[in-house]
């Protein structure tokens, strides 16, 4: 109808028949659909015979799943398939198309007559996060009310929306290059791409852009690009700030496993805090779908000889160990094909450890690494490429791997063992088990990640094998990273290191992972269940390389003779001094901090550099009052960056408050080496790390070699 060009919020309406209540859920908030009894609630409260009729709707935020049972298996499939198709269509829309399809004009039209009165126009502007004075609102209204009817209808509403969404900065850029009768020719476009965007571009590239981005068929036939087409191009995923070549796996994945930073989770089973929050298999699923490659399992004796997972000596709820392993098996390789490390914190009796080993063996099957890859005793880690689709166990081991190899070789040479000798061996094994409190079946599954205590870098260098690794408390690790950075880096060239949050973080808060990455630590485990700056930075670090959860360390952090020290920054290959120029131009359709109609954000932008101490910096714009819809700044900043390989760039948008702390609005973080230059749109994520569909920043970025 009259709203066809305006945006309506795509909602899923769900009827709760028993209460005759309808609740609406935005499709933008749905993260996944799962057919069958895949949630804990459905498994617990339904019988197996309704498996085919069950499905679950999973949400991006911290909301609980919505579990549903259809009247038939066919109906369940129709629901899931239809919703998946809608979600796919929604995700395939670019930002410009979304801006055209989803305005909130309908909400402002209180009496549903497909017209907007003057008061409804003012309400609409508040809805879209913009507050203007009455004179300006009246001027806009009169400019659009061509019929002088006192209402806006049809094309008048379109004209009103066009005026609101008009972007003067795009007019200026486009006008500078549109030299062919008011349009951009392929030659003009090539000039823009080479001069402004610093891209190698040919006429063939320009023709492809015109073919895919120009919405006006008549203009397209003339091989020209209109202003609308130019804006659509600037919103295209290939034209955003993140280098499109870095979206897929682009790094060498054939290096030893310990030469990579590895996306890692602490107390993965927890959904909330460390004292009384729920444990859930859903927490494992969420972490794995975010590309996490090292998950933690705190294992304790459960009833009926079934081990459970929970945070010991607290009120956190419990889940079965086998259910966690099943969930991990199913979701481990949905986002990334590369290996998953199961970090076991083992508090179980020997008997239930044997059950743990049986579950992992039967559920994970051949994907579980139980012997070293290749022939003979290994001297180094296999690569992520060699370990694709595999699970590694991190935990304690009864003996060294070398001892097992020697024992196997000896057994192969002498197969004539008497029953008495066999009996003695069995008794010896039982005595060992009682003494060490570790089941041989579980111990034998630990191949490349044997947990050992840390007694100093020199001790580790002299006495530990490559596969023997230590876990460091946050405070200890940070002290080592500050006081012995080069020694820590050299240690991590040979070994793996895992860092975990302090026990005092009972609220599941996090620590800054960057200083630990600077020291070469691979497994810097964070509480994935907590939304915070540290998780934003972690997401930014692993945003690239196919979101594989593995990022290759720079060459100088893989060289055994390296002199690199992130604290002192002595001269070396790592010093690549760059000057970064950032112009914050504008933002579009920023979300409200709260849903009150009268609440309008006063946005300011913070530009932050994370990296070695010399590179850490933050600069901010002035706040723009009462405009989250299309604020404009045109403010310039300059940064010196000395070690770009380890740097991350973060754009943080806050709602300015002069009387209290600013509130988070949105953010985007990416590796410094993945930046594209020129005029770029920056996608924005909410506090949960999910993309905000229509929101964005518009910036100009330039990177120069420092003189």
JSON list of C-alpha atoms in Angstrom, two decimals, residues 357-458:
[
{"chain": "A", "resi": 357, "resn": "UNK", "atom": "CA", "xyz": [37.09, -40.97, 28.24]},
{"chain": "A", "resi": 358, "resn": "UNK", "atom": "CA", "xyz": [34.40, -43.38, 26.99]},
{"chain": "A", "resi": 359, "resn": "UNK", "atom": "CA", "xyz": [32.04, -40.49, 26.14]},
{"chain": "A", "resi": 360, "resn": "UNK", "atom": "CA", "xyz": [34.71, -38.56, 24.26]},
{"chain": "A", "resi": 361, "resn": "UNK", "atom": "CA", "xyz": [35.81, -41.66, 22.39]},
{"chain": "A", "resi": 362, "resn": "UNK", "atom": "CA", "xyz": [32.29, -42.75, 21.39]},
{"chain": "A", "resi": 363, "resn": "UNK", "atom": "CA", "xyz": [30.90, -39.26, 20.60]},
{"chain": "A", "resi": 364, "resn": "UNK", "atom": "CA", "xyz": [33.92, -37.63, 18.95]},
{"chain": "A", "resi": 365, "resn": "UNK", "atom": "CA", "xyz": [35.12, -40.83, 17.28]},
{"chain": "A", "resi": 366, "resn": "UNK", "atom": "CA", "xyz": [37.94, -40.51, 14.74]},
{"chain": "A", "resi": 367, "resn": "UNK", "atom": "CA", "xyz": [37.87, -36.70, 15.03]},
{"chain": "A", "resi": 368, "resn": "UNK", "atom": "CA", "xyz": [39.54, -37.04, 18.45]},
{"chain": "A", "resi": 369, "resn": "UNK", "atom": "CA", "xyz": [43.35, -37.03, 18.26]},
{"chain": "A", "resi": 370, "resn": "UNK", "atom": "CA", "xyz": [44.55, -39.93, 20.44]},
{"chain": "A", "resi": 371, "resn": "UNK", "atom": "CA", "xyz": [47.94, -40.56, 18.83]},
{"chain": "A", "resi": 372, "resn": "UNK", "atom": "CA", "xyz": [50.52, -38.19, 17.36]},
{"chain": "A", "resi": 373, "resn": "UNK", "atom": "CA", "xyz": [50.17, -37.44, 13.66]},
{"chain": "A", "resi": 374, "resn": "UNK", "atom": "CA", "xyz": [52.74, -39.02, 11.37]},
{"chain": "A", "resi": 375, "resn": "UNK", "atom": "CA", "xyz": [55.35, -41.67, 12.18]},
{"chain": "A", "resi": 376, "resn": "UNK", "atom": "CA", "xyz": [57.61, -41.72, 15.20]},
{"chain": "A", "resi": 377, "resn": "UNK", "atom": "CA", "xyz": [57.91, -39.33, 18.11]},
{"chain": "A", "resi": 378, "resn": "UNK", "atom": "CA", "xyz": [56.96, -35.78, 17.05]},
{"chain": "A", "resi": 379, "resn": "UNK", "atom": "CA", "xyz": [59.29, -32.86, 17.75]},
{"chain": "A", "resi": 380, "resn": "UNK", "atom": "CA", "xyz": [56.85, -30.06, 16.98]},
{"chain": "A", "resi": 381, "resn": "UNK", "atom": "CA", "xyz": [53.15, -29.27, 16.78]},
{"chain": "A", "resi": 382, "resn": "UNK", "atom": "CA", "xyz": [51.17, -30.19, 13.68]},
{"chain": "A", "resi": 383, "resn": "UNK", "atom": "CA", "xyz": [49.58, -27.27, 11.83]},
{"chain": "A", "resi": 384, "resn": "UNK", "atom": "CA", "xyz": [45.94, -26.12, 11.95]},
{"chain": "A", "resi": 385, "resn": "UNK", "atom": "CA", "xyz": [45.70, -27.31, 8.34]},
{"chain": "A", "resi": 386, "resn": "UNK", "atom": "CA", "xyz": [46.79, -30.83, 9.32]},
{"chain": "A", "resi": 387, "resn": "UNK", "atom": "CA", "xyz": [44.38, -30.80, 12.26]},
{"chain": "A", "resi": 388, "resn": "UNK", "atom": "CA", "xyz": [41.30, -29.62, 10.34]},
{"chain": "A", "resi": 389, "resn": "UNK", "atom": "CA", "xyz": [38.12, -31.14, 11.79]},
{"chain": "A", "resi": 390, "resn": "UNK", "atom": "CA", "xyz": [40.01, -32.56, 14.79]},
{"chain": "A", "resi": 391, "resn": "UNK", "atom": "CA", "xyz": [39.68, -32.28, 18.57]},
{"chain": "A", "resi": 392, "resn": "UNK", "atom": "CA", "xyz": [42.69, -32.00, 20.91]},
{"chain": "A", "resi": 393, "resn": "UNK", "atom": "CA", "xyz": [42.47, -32.69, 24.64]},
{"chain": "A", "resi": 394, "resn": "UNK", "atom": "CA", "xyz": [44.31, -30.40, 27.05]},
{"chain": "A", "resi": 395, "resn": "UNK", "atom": "CA", "xyz": [44.79, -31.95, 30.47]},
{"chain": "A", "resi": 396, "resn": "UNK", "atom": "CA", "xyz": [47.09, -33.88, 32.79]},
{"chain": "A", "resi": 397, "resn": "UNK", "atom": "CA", "xyz": [48.99, -36.93, 31.62]},
{"chain": "A", "resi": 398, "resn": "UNK", "atom": "CA", "xyz": [50.48, -39.80, 33.65]},
{"chain": "A", "resi": 399, "resn": "UNK", "atom": "CA", "xyz": [53.79, -39.74, 31.82]},
{"chain": "A", "resi": 400, "resn": "UNK", "atom": "CA", "xyz": [55.70, -38.11, 29.03]},
{"chain": "A", "resi": 401, "resn": "UNK", "atom": "CA", "xyz": [54.73, -38.86, 25.46]},
{"chain": "A", "resi": 402, "resn": "UNK", "atom": "CA", "xyz": [58.30, -40.09, 24.86]},
{"chain": "A", "resi": 403, "resn": "UNK", "atom": "CA", "xyz": [57.84, -42.67, 27.66]},
{"chain": "A", "resi": 404, "resn": "UNK", "atom": "CA", "xyz": [54.71, -44.03, 25.98]},
{"chain": "A", "resi": 405, "resn": "UNK", "atom": "CA", "xyz": [56.55, -44.36, 22.68]},
{"chain": "A", "resi": 406, "resn": "UNK", "atom": "CA", "xyz": [59.42, -46.20, 24.37]},
{"chain": "A", "resi": 407, "resn": "UNK", "atom": "CA", "xyz": [56.99, -48.50, 26.21]},
{"chain": "A", "resi": 408, "resn": "UNK", "atom": "CA", "xyz": [55.12, -49.29, 22.99]},
{"chain": "A", "resi": 409, "resn": "UNK", "atom": "CA", "xyz": [58.37, -50.05, 21.20]},
{"chain": "A", "resi": 410, "resn": "UNK", "atom": "CA", "xyz": [59.48, -52.33, 24.05]},
{"chain": "A", "resi": 411, "resn": "UNK", "atom": "CA", "xyz": [56.11, -54.11, 24.05]},
{"chain": "A", "resi": 412, "resn": "UNK", "atom": "CA", "xyz": [56.38, -54.64, 20.31]},
{"chain": "A", "resi": 413, "resn": "UNK", "atom": "CA", "xyz": [59.81, -56.28, 20.76]},
{"chain": "A", "resi": 414, "resn": "UNK", "atom": "CA", "xyz": [58.72, -58.55, 23.65]},
{"chain": "A", "resi": 415, "resn": "UNK", "atom": "CA", "xyz": [55.22, -59.93, 23.11]},
{"chain": "A", "resi": 416, "resn": "UNK", "atom": "CA", "xyz": [55.71, -63.04, 25.28]},
{"chain": "A", "resi": 417, "resn": "UNK", "atom": "CA", "xyz": [54.19, -61.75, 28.51]},
{"chain": "A", "resi": 418, "resn": "UNK", "atom": "CA", "xyz": [53.13, -64.33, 31.09]},
{"chain": "A", "resi": 419, "resn": "UNK", "atom": "CA", "xyz": [49.75, -64.14, 32.83]},
{"chain": "A", "resi": 420, "resn": "UNK", "atom": "CA", "xyz": [51.58, -63.54, 36.12]},
{"chain": "A", "resi": 421, "resn": "UNK", "atom": "CA", "xyz": [53.51, -60.60, 34.62]},
{"chain": "A", "resi": 422, "resn": "UNK", "atom": "CA", "xyz": [50.28, -59.25, 33.10]},
{"chain": "A", "resi": 423, "resn": "UNK", "atom": "CA", "xyz": [48.60, -59.52, 36.50]},
{"chain": "A", "resi": 424, "resn": "UNK", "atom": "CA", "xyz": [51.51, -57.68, 38.14]},
{"chain": "A", "resi": 425, "resn": "UNK", "atom": "CA", "xyz": [51.27, -54.94, 35.49]},
{"chain": "A", "resi": 426, "resn": "UNK", "atom": "CA", "xyz": [47.54, -54.57, 36.18]},
{"chain": "A", "resi": 427, "resn": "UNK", "atom": "CA", "xyz": [48.16, -54.25, 39.91]},
{"chain": "A", "resi": 428, "resn": "UNK", "atom": "CA", "xyz": [50.92, -51.71, 39.23]},
{"chain": "A", "resi": 429, "resn": "UNK", "atom": "CA", "xyz": [48.51, -49.68, 37.04]},
{"chain": "A", "resi": 430, "resn": "UNK", "atom": "CA", "xyz": [45.85, -49.75, 39.77]},
{"chain": "A", "resi": 431, "resn": "UNK", "atom": "CA", "xyz": [48.39, -48.52, 42.34]},
{"chain": "A", "resi": 432, "resn": "UNK", "atom": "CA", "xyz": [49.45, -45.73, 39.96]},
{"chain": "A", "resi": 433, "resn": "UNK", "atom": "CA", "xyz": [45.84, -44.71, 39.39]},
{"chain": "A", "resi": 434, "resn": "UNK", "atom": "CA", "xyz": [45.13, -44.51, 43.12]},
{"chain": "A", "resi": 435, "resn": "UNK", "atom": "CA", "xyz": [48.29, -42.49, 43.70]},
{"chain": "A", "resi": 436, "resn": "UNK", "atom": "CA", "xyz": [47.91, -40.08, 40.80]},
{"chain": "A", "resi": 437, "resn": "UNK", "atom": "CA", "xyz": [44.13, -39.95, 40.74]},
{"chain": "A", "resi": 438, "resn": "UNK", "atom": "CA", "xyz": [44.17, -39.99, 36.95]},
{"chain": "A", "resi": 439, "resn": "UNK", "atom": "CA", "xyz": [42.59, -42.61, 34.70]},
{"chain": "A", "resi": 440, "resn": "UNK", "atom": "CA", "xyz": [44.95, -44.06, 32.12]},
{"chain": "A", "resi": 441, "resn": "UNK", "atom": "CA", "xyz": [42.17, -43.96, 29.47]},
{"chain": "A", "resi": 442, "resn": "UNK", "atom": "CA", "xyz": [41.84, -40.19, 29.94]},
{"chain": "A", "resi": 443, "resn": "UNK", "atom": "CA", "xyz": [45.57, -39.62, 30.31]},
{"chain": "A", "resi": 444, "resn": "UNK", "atom": "CA", "xyz": [46.29, -41.37, 27.00]},
{"chain": "A", "resi": 445, "resn": "UNK", "atom": "CA", "xyz": [44.02, -38.93, 25.16]},
{"chain": "A", "resi": 446, "resn": "UNK", "atom": "CA", "xyz": [46.32, -36.02, 26.03]},
{"chain": "A", "resi": 447, "resn": "UNK", "atom": "CA", "xyz": [48.76, -35.79, 23.13]},
{"chain": "A", "resi": 448, "resn": "UNK", "atom": "CA", "xyz": [49.74, -32.22, 22.19]},
{"chain": "A", "resi": 449, "resn": "UNK", "atom": "CA", "xyz": [48.51, -30.25, 25.22]},
{"chain": "A", "resi": 450, "resn": "UNK", "atom": "CA", "xyz": [49.83, -31.75, 28.47]},
{"chain": "A", "resi": 451, "resn": "UNK", "atom": "CA", "xyz": [49.19, -29.47, 31.46]},
{"chain": "A", "resi": 452, "resn": "UNK", "atom": "CA", "xyz": [52.24, -28.82, 33.67]},
{"chain": "A", "resi": 453, "resn": "UNK", "atom": "CA", "xyz": [53.19, -26.27, 36.33]},
{"chain": "A", "resi": 454, "resn": "UNK", "atom": "CA", "xyz": [55.36, -23.33, 35.33]},
{"chain": "A", "resi": 455, "resn": "UNK", "atom": "CA", "xyz": [58.67, -23.00, 37.20]},
{"chain": "A", "resi": 456, "resn": "UNK", "atom": "CA", "xyz": [60.33, -20.28, 35.14]},
{"chain": "A", "resi": 457, "resn": "UNK", "atom": "CA", "xyz": [61.41, -19.81, 31.53]},
{"chain": "A", "resi": 458, "resn": "UNK", "atom": "CA", "xyz": [64.81, -21.44, 31.99]}
]
